[in-house]
Tab-separated table of C-alpha atoms and ligand atoms in Angstrom:
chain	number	residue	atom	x	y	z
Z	1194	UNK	CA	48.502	-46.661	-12.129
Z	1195	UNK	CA	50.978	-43.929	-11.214
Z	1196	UNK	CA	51.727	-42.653	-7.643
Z	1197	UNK	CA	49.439	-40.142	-6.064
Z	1198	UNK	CA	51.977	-37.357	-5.084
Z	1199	UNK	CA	51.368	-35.289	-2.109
Z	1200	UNK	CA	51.756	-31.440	-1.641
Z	1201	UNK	CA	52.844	-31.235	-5.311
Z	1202	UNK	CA	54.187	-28.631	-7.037
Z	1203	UNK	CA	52.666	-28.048	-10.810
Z	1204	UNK	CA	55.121	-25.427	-11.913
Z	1205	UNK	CA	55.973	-27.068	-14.683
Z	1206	UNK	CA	52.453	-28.213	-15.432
Z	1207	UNK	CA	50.620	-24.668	-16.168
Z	1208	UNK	CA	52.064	-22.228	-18.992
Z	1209	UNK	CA	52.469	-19.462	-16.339
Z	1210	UNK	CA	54.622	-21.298	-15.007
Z	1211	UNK	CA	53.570	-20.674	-11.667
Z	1212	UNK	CA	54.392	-22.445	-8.412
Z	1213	UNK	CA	51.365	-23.594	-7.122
Z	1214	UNK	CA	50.530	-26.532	-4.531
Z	1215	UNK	CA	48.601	-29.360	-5.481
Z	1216	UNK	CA	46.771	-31.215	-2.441
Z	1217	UNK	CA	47.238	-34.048	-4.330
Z	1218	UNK	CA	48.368	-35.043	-7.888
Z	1219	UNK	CA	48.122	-38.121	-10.315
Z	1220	UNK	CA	48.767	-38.733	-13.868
Z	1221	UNK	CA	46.539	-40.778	-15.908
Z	1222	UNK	CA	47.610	-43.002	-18.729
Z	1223	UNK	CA	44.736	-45.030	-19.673
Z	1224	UNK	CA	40.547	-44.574	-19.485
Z	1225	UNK	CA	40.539	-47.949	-17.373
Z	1226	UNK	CA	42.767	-46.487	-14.410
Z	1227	UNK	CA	40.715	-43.221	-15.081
Z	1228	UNK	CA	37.369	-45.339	-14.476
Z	1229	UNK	CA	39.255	-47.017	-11.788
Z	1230	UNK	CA	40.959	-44.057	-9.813
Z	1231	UNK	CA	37.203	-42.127	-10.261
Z	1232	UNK	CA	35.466	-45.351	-8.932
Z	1233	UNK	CA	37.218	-44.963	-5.963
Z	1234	UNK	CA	36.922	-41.716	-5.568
Z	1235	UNK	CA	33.336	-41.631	-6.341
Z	1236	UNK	CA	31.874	-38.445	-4.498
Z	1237	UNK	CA	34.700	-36.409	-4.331
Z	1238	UNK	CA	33.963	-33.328	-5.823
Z	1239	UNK	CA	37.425	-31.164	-6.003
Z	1240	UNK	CA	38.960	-32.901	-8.347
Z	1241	UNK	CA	40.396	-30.637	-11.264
Z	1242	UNK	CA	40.970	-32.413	-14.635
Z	1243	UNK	CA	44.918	-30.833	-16.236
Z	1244	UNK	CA	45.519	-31.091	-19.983
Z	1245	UNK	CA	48.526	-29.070	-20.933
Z	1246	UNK	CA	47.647	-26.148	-18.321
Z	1247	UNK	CA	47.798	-23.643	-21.253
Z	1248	UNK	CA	44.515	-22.137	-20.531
Z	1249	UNK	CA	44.407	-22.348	-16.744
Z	1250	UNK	CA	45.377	-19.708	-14.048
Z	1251	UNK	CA	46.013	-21.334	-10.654
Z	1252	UNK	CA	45.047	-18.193	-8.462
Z	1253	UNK	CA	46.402	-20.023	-5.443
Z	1254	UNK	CA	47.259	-23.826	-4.081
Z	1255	UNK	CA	44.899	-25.967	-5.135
Z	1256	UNK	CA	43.619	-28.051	-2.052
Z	1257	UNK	CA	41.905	-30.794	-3.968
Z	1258	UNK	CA	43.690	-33.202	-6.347
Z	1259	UNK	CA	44.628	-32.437	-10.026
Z	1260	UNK	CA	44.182	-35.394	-12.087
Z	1261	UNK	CA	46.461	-34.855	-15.139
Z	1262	UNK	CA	45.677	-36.648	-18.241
Z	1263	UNK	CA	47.704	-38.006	-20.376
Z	1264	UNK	CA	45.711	-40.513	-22.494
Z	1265	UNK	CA	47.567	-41.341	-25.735
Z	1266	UNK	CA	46.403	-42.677	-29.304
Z	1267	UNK	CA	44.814	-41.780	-32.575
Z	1268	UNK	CA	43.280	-44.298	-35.052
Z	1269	UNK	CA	41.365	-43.532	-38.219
Z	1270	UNK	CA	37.788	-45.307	-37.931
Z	1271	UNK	CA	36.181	-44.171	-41.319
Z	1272	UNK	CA	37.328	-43.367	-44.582
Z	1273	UNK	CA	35.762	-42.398	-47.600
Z	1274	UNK	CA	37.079	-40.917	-51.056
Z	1275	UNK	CA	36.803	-37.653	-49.858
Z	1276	UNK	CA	36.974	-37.644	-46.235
Z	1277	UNK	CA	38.735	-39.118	-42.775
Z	1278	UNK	CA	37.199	-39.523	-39.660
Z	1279	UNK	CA	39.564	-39.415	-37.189
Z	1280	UNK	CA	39.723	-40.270	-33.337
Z	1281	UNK	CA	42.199	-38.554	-31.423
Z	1282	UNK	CA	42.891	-39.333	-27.351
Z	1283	UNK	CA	42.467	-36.749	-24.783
Z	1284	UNK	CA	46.601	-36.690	-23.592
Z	1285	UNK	CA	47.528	-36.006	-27.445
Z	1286	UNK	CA	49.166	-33.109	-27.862
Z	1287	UNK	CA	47.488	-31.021	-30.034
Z	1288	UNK	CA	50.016	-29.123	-32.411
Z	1289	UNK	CA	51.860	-32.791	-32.721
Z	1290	UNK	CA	48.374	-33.875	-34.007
Z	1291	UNK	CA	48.347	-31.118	-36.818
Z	1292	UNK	CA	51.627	-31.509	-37.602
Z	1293	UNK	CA	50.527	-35.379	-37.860
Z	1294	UNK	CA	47.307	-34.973	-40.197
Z	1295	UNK	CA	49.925	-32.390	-42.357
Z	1296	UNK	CA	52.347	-35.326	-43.195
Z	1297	UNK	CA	49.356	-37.768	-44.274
Z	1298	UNK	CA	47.810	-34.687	-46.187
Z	1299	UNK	CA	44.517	-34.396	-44.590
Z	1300	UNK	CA	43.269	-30.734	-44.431
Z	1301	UNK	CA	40.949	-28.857	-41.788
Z	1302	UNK	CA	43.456	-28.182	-39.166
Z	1303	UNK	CA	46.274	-26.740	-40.747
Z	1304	UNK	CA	45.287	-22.964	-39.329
Z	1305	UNK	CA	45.129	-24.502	-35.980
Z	1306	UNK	CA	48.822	-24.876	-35.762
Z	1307	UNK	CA	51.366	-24.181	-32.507
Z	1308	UNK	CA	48.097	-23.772	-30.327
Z	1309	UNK	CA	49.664	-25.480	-27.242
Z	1310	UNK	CA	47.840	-27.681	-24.988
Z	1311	UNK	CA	46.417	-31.413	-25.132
Z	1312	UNK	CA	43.750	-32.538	-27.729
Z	1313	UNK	CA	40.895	-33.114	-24.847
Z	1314	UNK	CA	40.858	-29.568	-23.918
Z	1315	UNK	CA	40.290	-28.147	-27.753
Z	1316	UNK	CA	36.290	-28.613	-27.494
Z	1317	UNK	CA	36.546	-27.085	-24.125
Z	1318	UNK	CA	36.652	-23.960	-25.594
Z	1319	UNK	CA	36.213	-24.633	-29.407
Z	1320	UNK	CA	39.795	-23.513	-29.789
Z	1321	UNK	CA	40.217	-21.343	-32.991
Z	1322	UNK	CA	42.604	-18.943	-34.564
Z	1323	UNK	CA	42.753	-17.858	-38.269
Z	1324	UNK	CA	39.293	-18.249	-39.434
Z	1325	UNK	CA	39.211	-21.671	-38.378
Z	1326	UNK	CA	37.380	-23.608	-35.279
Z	1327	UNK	CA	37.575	-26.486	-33.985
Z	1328	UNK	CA	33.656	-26.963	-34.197
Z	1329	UNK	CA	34.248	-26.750	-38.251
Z	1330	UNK	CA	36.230	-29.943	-37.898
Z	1331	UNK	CA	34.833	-31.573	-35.333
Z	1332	UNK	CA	32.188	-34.494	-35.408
Z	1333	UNK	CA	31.604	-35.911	-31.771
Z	1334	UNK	CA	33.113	-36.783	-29.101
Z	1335	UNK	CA	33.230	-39.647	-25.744
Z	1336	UNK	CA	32.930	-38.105	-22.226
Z	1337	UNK	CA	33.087	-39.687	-18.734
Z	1338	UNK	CA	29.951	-38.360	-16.775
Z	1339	UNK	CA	31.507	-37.508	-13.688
Z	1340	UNK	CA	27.913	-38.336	-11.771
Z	1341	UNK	CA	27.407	-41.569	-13.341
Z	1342	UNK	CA	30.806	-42.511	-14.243
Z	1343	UNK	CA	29.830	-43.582	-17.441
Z	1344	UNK	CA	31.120	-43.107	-21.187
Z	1345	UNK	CA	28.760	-41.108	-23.029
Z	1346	UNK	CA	28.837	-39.525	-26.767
Z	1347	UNK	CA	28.479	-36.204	-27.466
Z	1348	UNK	CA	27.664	-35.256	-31.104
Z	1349	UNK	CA	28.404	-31.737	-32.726
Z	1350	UNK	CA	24.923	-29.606	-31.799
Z	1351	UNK	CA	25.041	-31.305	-28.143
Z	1352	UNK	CA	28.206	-29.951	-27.816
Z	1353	UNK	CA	26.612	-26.148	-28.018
Z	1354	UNK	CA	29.900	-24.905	-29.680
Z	1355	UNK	CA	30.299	-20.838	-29.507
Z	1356	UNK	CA	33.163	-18.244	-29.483
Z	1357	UNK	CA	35.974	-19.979	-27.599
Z	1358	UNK	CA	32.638	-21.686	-25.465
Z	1359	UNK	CA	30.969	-24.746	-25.336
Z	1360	UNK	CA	28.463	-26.884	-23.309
Z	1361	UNK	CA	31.712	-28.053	-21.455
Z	1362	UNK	CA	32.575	-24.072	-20.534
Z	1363	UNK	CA	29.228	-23.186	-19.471
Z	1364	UNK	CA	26.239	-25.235	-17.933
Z	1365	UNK	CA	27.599	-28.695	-17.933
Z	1366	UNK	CA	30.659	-27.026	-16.259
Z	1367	UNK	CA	33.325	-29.812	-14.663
Z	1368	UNK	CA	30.540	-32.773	-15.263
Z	1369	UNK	CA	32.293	-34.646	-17.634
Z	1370	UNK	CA	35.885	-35.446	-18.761
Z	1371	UNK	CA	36.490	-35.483	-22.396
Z	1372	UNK	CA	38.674	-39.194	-23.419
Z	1373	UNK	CA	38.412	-38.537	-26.853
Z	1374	UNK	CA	37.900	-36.219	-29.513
Z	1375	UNK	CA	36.415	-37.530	-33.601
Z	1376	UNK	CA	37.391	-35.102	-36.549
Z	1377	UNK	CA	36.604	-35.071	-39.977
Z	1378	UNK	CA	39.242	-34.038	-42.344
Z	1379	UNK	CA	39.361	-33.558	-45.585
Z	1380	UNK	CA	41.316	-35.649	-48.127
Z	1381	UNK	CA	42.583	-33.635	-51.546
Z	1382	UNK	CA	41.357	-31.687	-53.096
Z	1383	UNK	CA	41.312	-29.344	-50.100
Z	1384	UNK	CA	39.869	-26.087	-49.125
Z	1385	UNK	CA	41.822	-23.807	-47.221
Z	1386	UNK	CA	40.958	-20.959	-45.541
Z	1387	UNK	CA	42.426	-17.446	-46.190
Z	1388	UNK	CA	39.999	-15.522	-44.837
Z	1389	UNK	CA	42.667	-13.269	-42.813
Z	1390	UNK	CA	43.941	-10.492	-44.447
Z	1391	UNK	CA	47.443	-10.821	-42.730
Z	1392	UNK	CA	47.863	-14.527	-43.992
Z	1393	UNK	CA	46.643	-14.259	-46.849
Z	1394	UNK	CA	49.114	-11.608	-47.838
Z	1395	UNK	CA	51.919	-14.017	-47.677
Z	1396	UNK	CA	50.474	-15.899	-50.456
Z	1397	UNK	CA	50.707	-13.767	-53.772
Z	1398	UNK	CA	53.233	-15.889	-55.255
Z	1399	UNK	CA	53.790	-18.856	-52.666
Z	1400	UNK	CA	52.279	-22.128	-53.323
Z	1401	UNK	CA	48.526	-23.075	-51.066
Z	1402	UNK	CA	49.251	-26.188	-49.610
Z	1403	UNK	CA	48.795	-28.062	-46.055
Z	1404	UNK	CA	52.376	-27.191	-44.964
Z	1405	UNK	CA	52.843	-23.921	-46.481
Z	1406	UNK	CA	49.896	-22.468	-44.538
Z	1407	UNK	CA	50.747	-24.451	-41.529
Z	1408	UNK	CA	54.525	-22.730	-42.178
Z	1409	UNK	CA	52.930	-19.286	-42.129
Z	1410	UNK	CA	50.607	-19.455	-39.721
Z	1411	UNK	CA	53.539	-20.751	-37.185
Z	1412	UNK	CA	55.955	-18.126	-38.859
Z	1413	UNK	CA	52.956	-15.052	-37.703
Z	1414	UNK	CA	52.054	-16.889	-34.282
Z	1415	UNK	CA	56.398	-16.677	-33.107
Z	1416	UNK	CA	56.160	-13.107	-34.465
Z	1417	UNK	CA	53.328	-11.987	-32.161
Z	1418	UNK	CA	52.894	-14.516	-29.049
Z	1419	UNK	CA	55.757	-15.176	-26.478
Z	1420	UNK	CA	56.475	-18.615	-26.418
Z	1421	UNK	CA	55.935	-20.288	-22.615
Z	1422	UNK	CA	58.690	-21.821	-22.290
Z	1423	UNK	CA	60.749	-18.970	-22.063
Z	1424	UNK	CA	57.405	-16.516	-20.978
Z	1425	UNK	CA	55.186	-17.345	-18.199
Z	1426	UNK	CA	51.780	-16.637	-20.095
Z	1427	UNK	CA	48.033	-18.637	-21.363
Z	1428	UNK	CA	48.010	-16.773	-25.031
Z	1429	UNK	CA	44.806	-14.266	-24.670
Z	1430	UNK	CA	43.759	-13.661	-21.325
Z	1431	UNK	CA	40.199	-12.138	-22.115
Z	1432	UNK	CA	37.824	-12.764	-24.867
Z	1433	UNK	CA	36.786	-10.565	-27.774
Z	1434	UNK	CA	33.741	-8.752	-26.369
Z	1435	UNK	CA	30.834	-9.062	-28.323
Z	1436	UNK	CA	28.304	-6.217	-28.289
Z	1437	UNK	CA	25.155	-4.999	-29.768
Z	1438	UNK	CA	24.788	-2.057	-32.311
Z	1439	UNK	CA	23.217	1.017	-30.349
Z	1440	UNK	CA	26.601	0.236	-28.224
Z	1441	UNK	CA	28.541	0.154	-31.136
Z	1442	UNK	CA	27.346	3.562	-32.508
Z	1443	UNK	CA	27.637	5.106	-28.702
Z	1444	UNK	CA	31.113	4.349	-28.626
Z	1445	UNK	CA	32.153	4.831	-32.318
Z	1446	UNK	CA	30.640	8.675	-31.608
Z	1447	UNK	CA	33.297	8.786	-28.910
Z	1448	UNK	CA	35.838	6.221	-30.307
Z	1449	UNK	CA	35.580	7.019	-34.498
Z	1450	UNK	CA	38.366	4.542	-34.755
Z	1451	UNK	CA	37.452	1.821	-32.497
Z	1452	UNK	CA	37.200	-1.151	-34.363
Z	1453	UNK	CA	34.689	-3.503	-35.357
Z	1454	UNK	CA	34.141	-7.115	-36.897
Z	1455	UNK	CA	30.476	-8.272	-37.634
Z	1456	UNK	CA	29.553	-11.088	-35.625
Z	1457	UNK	CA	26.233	-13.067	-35.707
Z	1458	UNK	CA	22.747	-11.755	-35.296
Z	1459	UNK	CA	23.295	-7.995	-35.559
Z	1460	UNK	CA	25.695	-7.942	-33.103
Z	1461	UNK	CA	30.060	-7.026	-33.522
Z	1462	UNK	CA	32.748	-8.338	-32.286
Z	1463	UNK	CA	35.557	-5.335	-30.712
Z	1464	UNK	CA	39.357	-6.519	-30.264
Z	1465	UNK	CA	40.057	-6.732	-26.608
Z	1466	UNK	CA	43.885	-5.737	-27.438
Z	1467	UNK	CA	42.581	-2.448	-28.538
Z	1468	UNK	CA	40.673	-1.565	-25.649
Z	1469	UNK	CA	43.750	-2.423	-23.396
Z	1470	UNK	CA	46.161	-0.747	-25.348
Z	1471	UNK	CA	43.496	2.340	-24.895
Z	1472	UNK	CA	43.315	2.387	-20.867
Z	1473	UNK	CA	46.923	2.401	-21.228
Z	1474	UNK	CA	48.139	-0.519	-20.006
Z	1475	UNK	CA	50.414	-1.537	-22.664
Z	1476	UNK	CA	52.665	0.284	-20.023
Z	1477	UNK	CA	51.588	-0.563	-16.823
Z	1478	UNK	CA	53.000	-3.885	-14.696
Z	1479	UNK	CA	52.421	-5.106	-11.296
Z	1480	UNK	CA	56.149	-6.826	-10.328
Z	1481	UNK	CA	56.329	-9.746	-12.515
Z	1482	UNK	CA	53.297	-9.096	-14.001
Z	1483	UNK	CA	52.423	-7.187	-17.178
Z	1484	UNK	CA	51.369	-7.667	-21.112
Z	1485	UNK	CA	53.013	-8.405	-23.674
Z	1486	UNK	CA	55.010	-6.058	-25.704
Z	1487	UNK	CA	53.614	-7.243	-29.216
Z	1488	UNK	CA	50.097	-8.481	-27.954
Z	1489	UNK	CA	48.433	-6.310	-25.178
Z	1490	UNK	CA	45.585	-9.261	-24.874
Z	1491	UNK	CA	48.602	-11.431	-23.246
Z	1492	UNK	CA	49.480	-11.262	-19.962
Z	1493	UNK	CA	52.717	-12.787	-18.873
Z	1494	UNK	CA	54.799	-14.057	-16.104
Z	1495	UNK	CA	58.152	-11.909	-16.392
Z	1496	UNK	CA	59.645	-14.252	-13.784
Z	1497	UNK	CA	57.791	-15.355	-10.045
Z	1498	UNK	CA	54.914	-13.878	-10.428
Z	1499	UNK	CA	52.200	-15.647	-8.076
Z	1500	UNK	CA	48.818	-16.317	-9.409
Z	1501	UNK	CA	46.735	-13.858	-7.339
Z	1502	UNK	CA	48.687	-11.161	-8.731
Z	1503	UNK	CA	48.859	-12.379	-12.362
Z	1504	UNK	CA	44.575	-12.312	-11.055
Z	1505	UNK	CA	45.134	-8.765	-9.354
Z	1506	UNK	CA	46.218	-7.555	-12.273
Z	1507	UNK	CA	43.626	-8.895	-15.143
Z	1508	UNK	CA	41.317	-7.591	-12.586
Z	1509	UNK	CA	41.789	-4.315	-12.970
Z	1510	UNK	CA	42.419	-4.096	-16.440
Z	1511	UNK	CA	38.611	-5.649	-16.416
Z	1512	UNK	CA	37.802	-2.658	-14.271
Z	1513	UNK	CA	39.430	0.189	-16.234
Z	1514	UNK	CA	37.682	-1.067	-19.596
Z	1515	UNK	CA	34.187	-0.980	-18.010
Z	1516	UNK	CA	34.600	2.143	-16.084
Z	1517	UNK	CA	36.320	3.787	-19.711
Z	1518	UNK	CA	33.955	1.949	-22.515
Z	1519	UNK	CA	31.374	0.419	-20.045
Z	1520	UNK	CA	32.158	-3.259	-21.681
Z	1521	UNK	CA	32.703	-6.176	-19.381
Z	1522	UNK	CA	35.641	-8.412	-20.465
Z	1523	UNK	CA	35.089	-11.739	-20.323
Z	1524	UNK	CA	37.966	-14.329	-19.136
Z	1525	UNK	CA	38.864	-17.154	-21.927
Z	1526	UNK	CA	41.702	-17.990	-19.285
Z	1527	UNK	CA	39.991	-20.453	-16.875
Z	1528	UNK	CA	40.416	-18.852	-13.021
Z	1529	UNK	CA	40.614	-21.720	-10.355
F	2810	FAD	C1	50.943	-19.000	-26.347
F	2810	FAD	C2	49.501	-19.467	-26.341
F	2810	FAD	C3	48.731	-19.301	-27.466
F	2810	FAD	C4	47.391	-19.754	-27.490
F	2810	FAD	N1	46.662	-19.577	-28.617
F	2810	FAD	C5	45.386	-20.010	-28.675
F	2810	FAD	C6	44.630	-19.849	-29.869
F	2810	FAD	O1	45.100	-19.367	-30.877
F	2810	FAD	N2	43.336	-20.282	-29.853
F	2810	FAD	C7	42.769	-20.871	-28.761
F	2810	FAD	O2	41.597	-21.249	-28.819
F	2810	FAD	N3	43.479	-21.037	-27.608
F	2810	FAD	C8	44.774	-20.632	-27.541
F	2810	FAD	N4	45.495	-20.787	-26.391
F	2810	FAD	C9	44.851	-21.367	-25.205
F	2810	FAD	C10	45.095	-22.878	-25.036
F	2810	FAD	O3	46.234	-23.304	-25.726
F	2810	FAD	C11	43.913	-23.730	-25.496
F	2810	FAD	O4	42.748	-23.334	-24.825
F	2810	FAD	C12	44.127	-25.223	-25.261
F	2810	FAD	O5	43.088	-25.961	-25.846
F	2810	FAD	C13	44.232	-25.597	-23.785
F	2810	FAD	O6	44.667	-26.936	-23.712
F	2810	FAD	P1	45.296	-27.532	-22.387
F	2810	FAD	O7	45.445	-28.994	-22.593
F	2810	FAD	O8	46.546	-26.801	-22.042
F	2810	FAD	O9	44.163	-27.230	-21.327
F	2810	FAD	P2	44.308	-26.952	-19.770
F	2810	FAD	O10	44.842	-25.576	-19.570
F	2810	FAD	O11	45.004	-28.056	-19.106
F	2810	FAD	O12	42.770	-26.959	-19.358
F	2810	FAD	C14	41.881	-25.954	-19.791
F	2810	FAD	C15	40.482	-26.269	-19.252
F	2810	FAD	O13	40.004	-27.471	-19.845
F	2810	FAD	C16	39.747	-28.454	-18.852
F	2810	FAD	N5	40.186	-29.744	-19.431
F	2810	FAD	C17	41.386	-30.025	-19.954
F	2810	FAD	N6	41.384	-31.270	-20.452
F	2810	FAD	C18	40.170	-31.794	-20.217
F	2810	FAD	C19	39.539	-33.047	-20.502
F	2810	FAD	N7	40.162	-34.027	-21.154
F	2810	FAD	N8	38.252	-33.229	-20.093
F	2810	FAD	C20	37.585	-32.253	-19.445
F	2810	FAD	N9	38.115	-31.058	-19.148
F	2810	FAD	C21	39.402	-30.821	-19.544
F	2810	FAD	C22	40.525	-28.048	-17.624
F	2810	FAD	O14	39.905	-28.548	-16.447
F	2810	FAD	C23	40.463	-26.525	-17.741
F	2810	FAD	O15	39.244	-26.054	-17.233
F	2810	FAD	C24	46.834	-20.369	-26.336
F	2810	FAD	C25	47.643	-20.533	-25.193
F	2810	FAD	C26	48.960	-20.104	-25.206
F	2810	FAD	C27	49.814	-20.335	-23.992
């Protein structure tokens, strides 16, 4: 089992890079010293599971301990003629994953490429991009009840996958740690999705394959996200907001060019960019702080910001889109 480190710095554990204080820290390498270090610490309730930190803004130090996991392995249990079934550890890093399923030529991923962060956090928020989720992929999964300390399985439907939500985002909240992930992929012939316009552009005359999608999609994510290493940010900091239809024709009277995706039940889906680029704050920064110049739905660390003002600063572009277009923006960046 590794050390537990004291008073711990996780700058170079969260994608904002920012210099928090960890109480206490410990990296994980296997689900026995997992078991183990959670047996022992049975009761203790502010313990924060890490992954990559791509998806997490430390608001301040963190006076609890941050068990980063780093569980490794993947090892096909089923296989038919037309299928894999795949199970993929927690600590894996994701993209490495795609890239991995690429070379062996199984599809269902391949739109899912460069999303940073660790395999056991993609159900967390049924990561997606390009059409694709992971719920289209996805067929269960083992968990750790953090009250009973046992391994359970979750299958698809218990996993209540949503828009960048699941059961693990919302009411079973922090009560279980994911060890392992199960995929399905598809062997050829494949199916690939094209369903955005801006991809699918790039393939009048190119060859479909696994690795020429993967290719593009990597080629449009450089173009328009800031890479972390080099720019403190978490990708998009608010969700799409989803709204109903009387809302929609309110605003569009007001807004003709506001615009809209249909999303299920009636109700449509408005890009959060837009909005912010609206208010104005394509402009606006708070020191460090600020959005990104090619994606207002990004905000980065310019240098030292701290994490309450990378917070102040979300907040009140949250306030200034519900006092200008009365919709509440929802955080996909989880606040601690
Ligand atoms: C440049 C950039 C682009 C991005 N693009 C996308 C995108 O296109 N689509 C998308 O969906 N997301 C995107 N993201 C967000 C992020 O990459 C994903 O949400 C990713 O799955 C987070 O993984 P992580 O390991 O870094 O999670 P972390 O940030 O470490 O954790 C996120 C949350 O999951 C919890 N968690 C992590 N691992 C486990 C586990 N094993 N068990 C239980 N809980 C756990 C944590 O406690 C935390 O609440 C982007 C981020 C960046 C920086």
């Amino acid at each position: 089992m590794n050390k537990v480190l004291s008073n711990f710095s996780i700058k170079d554990y969260n994608t904002f890079n920012i210099d928090v204080k960890s109480n206490k820290f410990i990296s994980i390498n296997t689900e026995d010293q997992l078991i183990n270090y959670l047996t022992k610490n049975k009761g203790q309730e502010d313990i924060f599971f890490l992954g990559g930190g791509s998806n997490v803004l430390f608001s301040k130090d963190y006076n609890g301990t941050i068990v980063h996991l780093s569980i490794k392995g993947k090892k096909i249990i089923e296989e038919s003629d037309d299928n894999i079934i795949v199970e993929v550890c927690s600590g894996e890093n994701w993209h490495e994953f795609v890239m991995w399923s690429i070379e062996n030529n199984y599809g269902g991923i391949e739109n899912l490429s460069l999303i940073p962060g660790n395999v056991g956090a993609a159900p967390i928020q049924n990561i997606g991009a390009y059409g694709v989720e992971l719920r289209d992929v996805f067929d269960s999964c083992r968990v750790l009840s953090r009250e009973s300390n046992e391994i359970e399985h979750f299958n698809k439907d218990k996993c209540e996958f949503n828009y960048r939500s699941s059961i693990f985002k919302s009411k079973e909240k922090n009560k279980y740690v994911i060890l392992s992930i199960r995929l399905k992929l598809s062997k050829e012939p494949h199916s690939f999705n094209l369903t955005y316009d801006s991809l699918k552009e790039r393939f009048n005359s190119k060859e479909i394959n696994l690795s020429n999608i993967s290719e593009e999609i990597i080629k449009i994510r450089k173009s328009k996200l800031p890479d972390p290493k080099k720019i403190g940010n978490c990708g998009s900091f608010f969700k799409n907001p989803i709204i109903e239809s009387q809302k929609l024709e309110k605003l569009l009277q007001k807004y003709p060019k506001l615009p809209h995706h249909k999303s299920e039940n009636g109700f449509y889906k408005i890009p959060a960019a837009w909005l912010i680029e609206k208010i104005g704050f394509k402009d606006e920064s708070l020191g460090d702080v600020g959005v990104y110049i090619h994606q207002p739905l990004v905000i980065v660390n310019n240098g030292n910001a701290s994490g309450s003002d990378i917070l102040k600063f979300a907040n009140s572009i949250k306030n200034s889109v519900r006092e200008v277009f009365n919709i509440k923006l929802e955080e996909e960046v989880n606040i601690i």
